[in-house]
PDB file of C-alpha atoms and ligand atoms in Angstrom:
ATOM      1  CA  UNK A1490     -33.319  23.332  28.552  1.00 77.00           C
ATOM      2  CA  UNK A1491     -34.663  20.042  27.114  1.00 82.00           C
ATOM      3  CA  UNK A1492     -35.779  19.975  23.471  1.00 91.00           C
ATOM      4  CA  UNK A1493     -39.397  21.081  22.920  1.00 94.00           C
ATOM      5  CA  UNK A1494     -41.882  18.296  23.582  1.00 97.00           C
ATOM      6  CA  UNK A1495     -45.209  18.166  21.742  1.00 97.00           C
ATOM      7  CA  UNK A1496     -47.974  17.247  24.193  1.00 98.00           C
ATOM      8  CA  UNK A1497     -51.573  16.412  23.267  1.00 98.00           C
ATOM      9  CA  UNK A1498     -54.456  16.463  25.738  1.00 98.00           C
ATOM     10  CA  UNK A1499     -57.364  14.348  24.462  1.00 97.00           C
ATOM     11  CA  UNK A1500     -60.766  14.258  26.168  1.00 97.00           C
ATOM     12  CA  UNK A1501     -62.238  10.825  25.570  1.00 93.00           C
ATOM     13  CA  UNK A1502     -63.835   7.863  27.354  1.00 92.00           C
ATOM     14  CA  UNK A1503     -60.688   5.925  28.221  1.00 91.00           C
ATOM     15  CA  UNK A1504     -57.845   8.193  29.434  1.00 94.00           C
ATOM     16  CA  UNK A1505     -56.213   7.628  32.846  1.00 96.00           C
ATOM     17  CA  UNK A1506     -57.513  10.921  34.283  1.00 98.00           C
ATOM     18  CA  UNK A1507     -61.175  11.270  35.302  1.00 98.00           C
ATOM     19  CA  UNK A1508     -62.559  14.742  34.545  1.00 98.00           C
ATOM     20  CA  UNK A1509     -64.227  15.994  37.742  1.00 98.00           C
ATOM     21  CA  UNK A1510     -65.318  19.401  36.455  1.00 96.00           C
ATOM     22  CA  UNK A1511     -64.933  21.808  33.554  1.00 97.00           C
ATOM     23  CA  UNK A1512     -65.475  25.428  34.663  1.00 97.00           C
ATOM     24  CA  UNK A1513     -65.576  28.309  32.225  1.00 98.00           C
ATOM     25  CA  UNK A1514     -63.678  31.174  33.864  1.00 98.00           C
ATOM     26  CA  UNK A1515     -63.573  33.692  30.974  1.00 98.00           C
ATOM     27  CA  UNK A1516     -64.861  33.570  27.402  1.00 98.00           C
ATOM     28  CA  UNK A1517     -66.115  30.522  25.562  1.00 98.00           C
ATOM     29  CA  UNK A1518     -66.327  27.214  27.454  1.00 98.00           C
ATOM     30  CA  UNK A1519     -65.443  23.678  26.366  1.00 97.00           C
ATOM     31  CA  UNK A1520     -67.459  20.525  25.881  1.00 94.00           C
ATOM     32  CA  UNK A1521     -67.853  18.229  28.858  1.00 92.00           C
ATOM     33  CA  UNK A1522     -66.128  14.835  28.675  1.00 95.00           C
ATOM     34  CA  UNK A1523     -65.519  11.868  30.972  1.00 96.00           C
ATOM     35  CA  UNK A1524     -61.789  11.276  30.841  1.00 97.00           C
ATOM     36  CA  UNK A1525     -58.500  12.762  29.666  1.00 98.00           C
ATOM     37  CA  UNK A1526     -55.390  11.219  28.123  1.00 97.00           C
ATOM     38  CA  UNK A1527     -52.060  13.046  27.885  1.00 97.00           C
ATOM     39  CA  UNK A1528     -49.862  11.995  24.956  1.00 97.00           C
ATOM     40  CA  UNK A1529     -46.218  13.031  24.673  1.00 97.00           C
ATOM     41  CA  UNK A1530     -44.582  13.264  21.211  1.00 92.00           C
ATOM     42  CA  UNK A1531     -46.856  11.047  19.103  1.00 88.00           C
ATOM     43  CA  UNK A1532     -50.608  11.089  19.716  1.00 89.00           C
ATOM     44  CA  UNK A1533     -52.737   8.295  18.208  1.00 88.00           C
ATOM     45  CA  UNK A1534     -55.511   9.352  15.846  1.00 89.00           C
ATOM     46  CA  UNK A1535     -58.708  10.426  17.563  1.00 88.00           C
ATOM     47  CA  UNK A1536     -60.647   7.592  19.166  1.00 82.00           C
ATOM     48  CA  UNK A1537     -64.399   7.299  18.716  1.00 84.00           C
ATOM     49  CA  UNK A1538     -66.180   9.531  21.196  1.00 86.00           C
ATOM     50  CA  UNK A1539     -63.281  11.972  21.558  1.00 94.00           C
ATOM     51  CA  UNK A1540     -64.814  15.288  22.629  1.00 96.00           C
ATOM     52  CA  UNK A1541     -61.794  17.508  21.926  1.00 97.00           C
ATOM     53  CA  UNK A1542     -58.021  17.565  21.769  1.00 97.00           C
ATOM     54  CA  UNK A1543     -55.551  20.347  22.415  1.00 98.00           C
ATOM     55  CA  UNK A1544     -51.831  20.318  21.617  1.00 97.00           C
ATOM     56  CA  UNK A1545     -48.960  22.484  22.744  1.00 98.00           C
ATOM     57  CA  UNK A1546     -45.198  22.337  23.082  1.00 98.00           C
ATOM     58  CA  UNK A1547     -42.871  22.900  25.976  1.00 98.00           C
ATOM     59  CA  UNK A1548     -40.462  25.708  25.206  1.00 97.00           C
ATOM     60  CA  UNK A1549     -37.639  27.890  26.459  1.00 97.00           C
ATOM     61  CA  UNK A1550     -38.351  30.421  29.191  1.00 98.00           C
ATOM     62  CA  UNK A1551     -39.306  33.929  28.060  1.00 98.00           C
ATOM     63  CA  UNK A1552     -39.456  36.052  31.182  1.00 98.00           C
ATOM     64  CA  UNK A1553     -37.704  34.304  34.053  1.00 98.00           C
ATOM     65  CA  UNK A1554     -34.550  35.967  35.406  1.00 98.00           C
ATOM     66  CA  UNK A1555     -31.512  33.903  36.480  1.00 98.00           C
ATOM     67  CA  UNK A1556     -32.130  34.106  40.269  1.00 98.00           C
ATOM     68  CA  UNK A1557     -35.727  33.025  39.638  1.00 98.00           C
ATOM     69  CA  UNK A1558     -34.582  30.094  37.503  1.00 98.00           C
ATOM     70  CA  UNK A1559     -32.277  29.055  40.327  1.00 98.00           C
ATOM     71  CA  UNK A1560     -35.021  29.377  42.947  1.00 98.00           C
ATOM     72  CA  UNK A1561     -37.433  27.350  40.802  1.00 98.00           C
ATOM     73  CA  UNK A1562     -35.020  24.573  39.896  1.00 97.00           C
ATOM     74  CA  UNK A1563     -33.905  24.247  43.528  1.00 98.00           C
ATOM     75  CA  UNK A1564     -37.371  23.306  44.776  1.00 98.00           C
ATOM     76  CA  UNK A1565     -39.690  22.300  41.937  1.00 98.00           C
ATOM     77  CA  UNK A1566     -40.636  18.658  41.446  1.00 98.00           C
ATOM     78  CA  UNK A1567     -41.454  16.763  38.275  1.00 97.00           C
ATOM     79  CA  UNK A1568     -44.735  15.396  36.976  1.00 98.00           C
ATOM     80  CA  UNK A1569     -45.918  11.861  37.677  1.00 97.00           C
ATOM     81  CA  UNK A1570     -45.398  11.722  41.465  1.00 98.00           C
ATOM     82  CA  UNK A1571     -47.327   8.800  42.952  1.00 97.00           C
ATOM     83  CA  UNK A1572     -49.126  10.938  45.568  1.00 97.00           C
ATOM     84  CA  UNK A1573     -50.101  13.636  43.041  1.00 98.00           C
ATOM     85  CA  UNK A1574     -53.435  12.132  42.050  1.00 98.00           C
ATOM     86  CA  UNK A1575     -55.120  15.475  41.338  1.00 98.00           C
ATOM     87  CA  UNK A1576     -54.437  17.622  38.286  1.00 98.00           C
ATOM     88  CA  UNK A1577     -55.599  20.812  36.630  1.00 98.00           C
ATOM     89  CA  UNK A1578     -55.503  21.550  32.919  1.00 98.00           C
ATOM     90  CA  UNK A1579     -56.096  25.280  32.471  1.00 99.00           C
ATOM     91  CA  UNK A1580     -56.047  26.431  28.824  1.00 98.00           C
ATOM     92  CA  UNK A1581     -55.534  30.195  28.567  1.00 98.00           C
ATOM     93  CA  UNK A1582     -55.677  32.777  25.795  1.00 98.00           C
ATOM     94  CA  UNK A1583     -54.356  36.305  26.179  1.00 98.00           C
ATOM     95  CA  UNK A1584     -55.715  39.353  24.353  1.00 98.00           C
ATOM     96  CA  UNK A1585     -54.206  41.188  21.395  1.00 98.00           C
ATOM     97  CA  UNK A1586     -53.307  43.987  23.840  1.00 98.00           C
ATOM     98  CA  UNK A1587     -50.942  41.549  25.611  1.00 98.00           C
ATOM     99  CA  UNK A1588     -49.290  40.442  22.387  1.00 98.00           C
ATOM    100  CA  UNK A1589     -48.899  44.074  21.328  1.00 98.00           C
ATOM    101  CA  UNK A1590     -46.783  44.799  24.421  1.00 98.00           C
ATOM    102  CA  UNK A1591     -43.018  44.624  24.111  1.00 98.00           C
ATOM    103  CA  UNK A1592     -41.114  41.796  25.775  1.00 98.00           C
ATOM    104  CA  UNK A1593     -39.945  44.029  28.655  1.00 98.00           C
ATOM    105  CA  UNK A1594     -43.491  45.342  29.212  1.00 98.00           C
ATOM    106  CA  UNK A1595     -44.825  41.769  29.387  1.00 98.00           C
ATOM    107  CA  UNK A1596     -42.124  40.769  31.873  1.00 98.00           C
ATOM    108  CA  UNK A1597     -42.896  43.845  34.031  1.00 98.00           C
ATOM    109  CA  UNK A1598     -46.578  42.963  34.032  1.00 98.00           C
ATOM    110  CA  UNK A1599     -46.001  39.270  34.807  1.00 98.00           C
ATOM    111  CA  UNK A1600     -43.539  39.747  37.647  1.00 98.00           C
ATOM    112  CA  UNK A1601     -42.943  43.306  38.891  1.00 98.00           C
ATOM    113  CA  UNK A1602     -46.703  44.100  38.829  1.00 98.00           C
ATOM    114  CA  UNK A1603     -48.296  40.665  39.304  1.00 98.00           C
ATOM    115  CA  UNK A1604     -45.597  38.694  41.207  1.00 98.00           C
ATOM    116  CA  UNK A1605     -46.564  35.564  39.260  1.00 98.00           C
ATOM    117  CA  UNK A1606     -43.226  33.830  39.842  1.00 98.00           C
ATOM    118  CA  UNK A1607     -42.789  34.914  43.486  1.00 98.00           C
ATOM    119  CA  UNK A1608     -46.357  33.852  44.245  1.00 98.00           C
ATOM    120  CA  UNK A1609     -46.005  30.547  42.411  1.00 98.00           C
ATOM    121  CA  UNK A1610     -42.765  29.753  44.239  1.00 98.00           C
ATOM    122  CA  UNK A1611     -44.692  29.699  47.528  1.00 98.00           C
ATOM    123  CA  UNK A1612     -46.627  26.680  46.236  1.00 98.00           C
ATOM    124  CA  UNK A1613     -43.613  24.569  45.306  1.00 98.00           C
ATOM    125  CA  UNK A1614     -42.863  21.733  45.635  1.00 98.00           C
ATOM    126  CA  UNK A1615     -46.493  20.791  46.476  1.00 98.00           C
ATOM    127  CA  UNK A1616     -47.628  21.724  42.969  1.00 98.00           C
ATOM    128  CA  UNK A1617     -45.719  20.334  39.959  1.00 98.00           C
ATOM    129  CA  UNK A1618     -46.333  22.076  36.649  1.00 98.00           C
ATOM    130  CA  UNK A1619     -45.614  22.144  32.939  1.00 98.00           C
ATOM    131  CA  UNK A1620     -46.331  25.049  30.610  1.00 98.00           C
ATOM    132  CA  UNK A1621     -47.228  24.286  26.982  1.00 98.00           C
ATOM    133  CA  UNK A1622     -47.253  26.988  24.320  1.00 98.00           C
ATOM    134  CA  UNK A1623     -49.718  26.814  21.435  1.00 97.00           C
ATOM    135  CA  UNK A1624     -50.205  30.355  20.083  1.00 97.00           C
ATOM    136  CA  UNK A1625     -47.860  29.638  17.187  1.00 96.00           C
ATOM    137  CA  UNK A1626     -49.633  26.340  16.437  1.00 95.00           C
ATOM    138  CA  UNK A1627     -52.839  28.200  15.602  1.00 93.00           C
ATOM    139  CA  UNK A1628     -55.119  26.516  18.161  1.00 91.00           C
ATOM    140  CA  UNK A1629     -57.894  28.201  20.152  1.00 97.00           C
ATOM    141  CA  UNK A1630     -55.606  28.975  23.144  1.00 98.00           C
ATOM    142  CA  UNK A1631     -52.143  30.491  23.667  1.00 98.00           C
ATOM    143  CA  UNK A1632     -51.127  28.270  26.609  1.00 98.00           C
ATOM    144  CA  UNK A1633     -52.082  24.907  28.055  1.00 98.00           C
ATOM    145  CA  UNK A1634     -51.075  24.963  31.708  1.00 98.00           C
ATOM    146  CA  UNK A1635     -50.879  21.634  33.570  1.00 98.00           C
ATOM    147  CA  UNK A1636     -50.520  21.111  37.315  1.00 98.00           C
ATOM    148  CA  UNK A1637     -50.318  18.000  39.532  1.00 98.00           C
ATOM    149  CA  UNK A1638     -50.759  17.918  43.316  1.00 98.00           C
ATOM    150  CA  UNK A1639     -51.864  15.644  46.161  1.00 98.00           C
ATOM    151  CA  UNK A1640     -55.509  15.738  47.350  1.00 98.00           C
ATOM    152  CA  UNK A1641     -54.470  17.460  50.596  1.00 98.00           C
ATOM    153  CA  UNK A1642     -53.004  20.380  48.598  1.00 98.00           C
ATOM    154  CA  UNK A1643     -56.203  21.055  46.662  1.00 97.00           C
ATOM    155  CA  UNK A1644     -57.200  23.981  48.920  1.00 97.00           C
ATOM    156  CA  UNK A1645     -53.792  25.626  48.538  1.00 97.00           C
ATOM    157  CA  UNK A1646     -53.957  25.224  44.759  1.00 98.00           C
ATOM    158  CA  UNK A1647     -57.371  26.962  44.775  1.00 98.00           C
ATOM    159  CA  UNK A1648     -55.883  29.870  46.701  1.00 97.00           C
ATOM    160  CA  UNK A1649     -52.997  30.168  44.193  1.00 98.00           C
ATOM    161  CA  UNK A1650     -55.377  30.234  41.247  1.00 98.00           C
ATOM    162  CA  UNK A1651     -57.606  32.788  42.996  1.00 98.00           C
ATOM    163  CA  UNK A1652     -54.630  35.058  43.706  1.00 98.00           C
ATOM    164  CA  UNK A1653     -53.337  34.892  40.125  1.00 98.00           C
ATOM    165  CA  UNK A1654     -56.778  35.703  38.719  1.00 98.00           C
ATOM    166  CA  UNK A1655     -56.758  38.941  40.704  1.00 98.00           C
ATOM    167  CA  UNK A1656     -53.468  40.201  39.231  1.00 98.00           C
ATOM    168  CA  UNK A1657     -52.863  42.822  36.491  1.00 98.00           C
ATOM    169  CA  UNK A1658     -51.563  39.969  34.266  1.00 98.00           C
ATOM    170  CA  UNK A1659     -54.990  38.326  34.293  1.00 98.00           C
ATOM    171  CA  UNK A1660     -56.635  41.497  32.873  1.00 98.00           C
ATOM    172  CA  UNK A1661     -55.111  40.299  29.597  1.00 98.00           C
ATOM    173  CA  UNK A1662     -56.641  36.811  29.830  1.00 98.00           C
ATOM    174  CA  UNK A1663     -59.625  36.737  27.485  1.00 98.00           C
ATOM    175  CA  UNK A1664     -60.336  33.006  27.529  1.00 98.00           C
ATOM    176  CA  UNK A1665     -59.749  30.572  30.385  1.00 98.00           C
ATOM    177  CA  UNK A1666     -61.237  27.175  31.138  1.00 98.00           C
ATOM    178  CA  UNK A1667     -60.426  25.337  34.373  1.00 98.00           C
ATOM    179  CA  UNK A1668     -60.494  21.536  34.060  1.00 98.00           C
ATOM    180  CA  UNK A1669     -59.946  19.478  37.229  1.00 98.00           C
ATOM    181  CA  UNK A1670     -58.986  15.831  37.192  1.00 98.00           C
ATOM    182  CA  UNK A1671     -58.349  12.788  39.386  1.00 98.00           C
ATOM    183  CA  UNK A1672     -56.146   9.849  38.467  1.00 97.00           C
ATOM    184  CA  UNK A1673     -58.063   6.744  39.558  1.00 89.00           C
TER     185      UNK A1673
HETATM  186  C1  LIG B 824     -45.740  31.436  33.070  1.00 94.88           C
HETATM  187  C2  LIG B 824     -44.220  29.929  37.394  1.00 94.88           C
HETATM  188  C3  LIG B 824     -48.738  28.683  38.578  1.00 94.88           C
HETATM  189  C4  LIG B 824     -50.270  30.207  34.252  1.00 94.88           C
HETATM  190  C5  LIG B 824     -44.951  31.182  34.158  1.00 94.88           C
HETATM  191  C6  LIG B 824     -43.543  31.457  34.239  1.00 94.88           C
HETATM  192  C7  LIG B 824     -43.109  31.003  35.440  1.00 94.88           C
HETATM  193  C8  LIG B 824     -44.250  30.476  36.141  1.00 94.88           C
HETATM  194  C9  LIG B 824     -41.669  31.017  35.966  1.00 94.88           C
HETATM  195  C10 LIG B 824     -42.713  32.185  33.180  1.00 94.88           C
HETATM  196  C11 LIG B 824     -42.142  31.239  32.160  1.00 94.88           C
HETATM  197  C12 LIG B 824     -41.245  32.016  31.197  1.00 94.88           C
HETATM  198  O1  LIG B 824     -40.252  32.620  31.645  1.00 94.88           O
HETATM  199  O2  LIG B 824     -41.536  31.985  29.986  1.00 94.88           O
HETATM  200  C13 LIG B 824     -45.310  29.415  38.058  1.00 94.88           C
HETATM  201  C14 LIG B 824     -45.229  28.724  39.328  1.00 94.88           C
HETATM  202  C15 LIG B 824     -46.475  28.359  39.657  1.00 94.88           C
HETATM  203  C16 LIG B 824     -47.368  28.833  38.595  1.00 94.88           C
HETATM  204  C17 LIG B 824     -43.958  28.461  40.141  1.00 94.88           C
HETATM  205  C18 LIG B 824     -46.864  27.566  40.879  1.00 94.88           C
HETATM  206  C19 LIG B 824     -47.521  26.417  40.795  1.00 94.88           C
HETATM  207  C20 LIG B 824     -49.558  29.054  37.535  1.00 94.88           C
HETATM  208  C21 LIG B 824     -51.000  28.860  37.492  1.00 94.88           C
HETATM  209  C22 LIG B 824     -51.428  29.285  36.269  1.00 94.88           C
HETATM  210  C23 LIG B 824     -50.266  29.740  35.540  1.00 94.88           C
HETATM  211  C24 LIG B 824     -51.836  28.240  38.633  1.00 94.88           C
HETATM  212  C25 LIG B 824     -52.822  29.300  35.699  1.00 94.88           C
HETATM  213  C26 LIG B 824     -53.928  29.448  36.411  1.00 94.88           C
HETATM  214  C27 LIG B 824     -49.159  30.609  33.549  1.00 94.88           C
HETATM  215  C28 LIG B 824     -49.199  31.081  32.181  1.00 94.88           C
HETATM  216  C29 LIG B 824     -47.902  31.418  31.840  1.00 94.88           C
HETATM  217  C30 LIG B 824     -47.073  31.169  33.015  1.00 94.88           C
HETATM  218  C31 LIG B 824     -50.422  31.174  31.275  1.00 94.88           C
HETATM  219  C32 LIG B 824     -47.412  31.973  30.501  1.00 94.88           C
HETATM  220  C33 LIG B 824     -47.425  33.463  30.571  1.00 94.88           C
HETATM  221  C34 LIG B 824     -46.958  34.109  29.282  1.00 94.88           C
HETATM  222  O3  LIG B 824     -45.995  33.641  28.677  1.00 94.88           O
HETATM  223  O4  LIG B 824     -47.597  35.099  28.900  1.00 94.88           O
HETATM  224  N1  LIG B 824     -45.358  30.609  35.337  1.00 94.88           N
HETATM  225  N2  LIG B 824     -46.611  29.473  37.654  1.00 94.88           N
HETATM  226  N3  LIG B 824     -49.158  29.605  36.343  1.00 94.88           N
HETATM  227  N4  LIG B 824     -47.872  30.668  34.006  1.00 94.88           N
HETATM  228 FE1  LIG B 824     -47.263  30.173  35.865  1.00 94.88          FE
END
């Protein structure tokens, strides 16, 4: 497991990703902006016209069992592939009820009841992803989820997101914003 990496997503006028749409799925929305920059480790101070910034860190796995880790690492691909010119930044907050569950109850909900990992595996390697945690940093979300895929896989990504939103796990999601981007 690599050391935790602090990642900052900054919505501004100059970042390499063009923001195509910002959809409020659940709870409070976010301000519209033109572009997005992703900074790893050190982020520069906010530029003029920055609409918002969100930070999170990569972390160790919480719920994934060994055979799942093996299945994921066998097929998943990394970020930054040349053909992956589409991305999604989906910040998510889960309710107090989720955080009041025990670790084994959360795992059962995520996988045995919702099949999050099994479902997600069907979309690899087309979709590359990185999960950032931010609950302990005190921001407005618990997770910043980031995905990269090629334009021809956009429809499949939509179907993945739709399926996940219908699972028991998503009953605990009380804030979700879906931000779609193109690298131009
Ligand atoms: C967590 C896989 C897509 C949101 C996880 C975990 C795995 C995983 C293995 C558990 C990490 C751990 O053990 O701590 C995948 C795969 C996907 C996928 C293979 C296929 C592309 C998505 C999508 C979303 C999403 C599309 C959002 C719409 C999350 C969130 C967590 C998570 C919020 C953290 C859950 C928590 O800790 O409570 N995912 N996922 N995932 N995933 Fe996914």
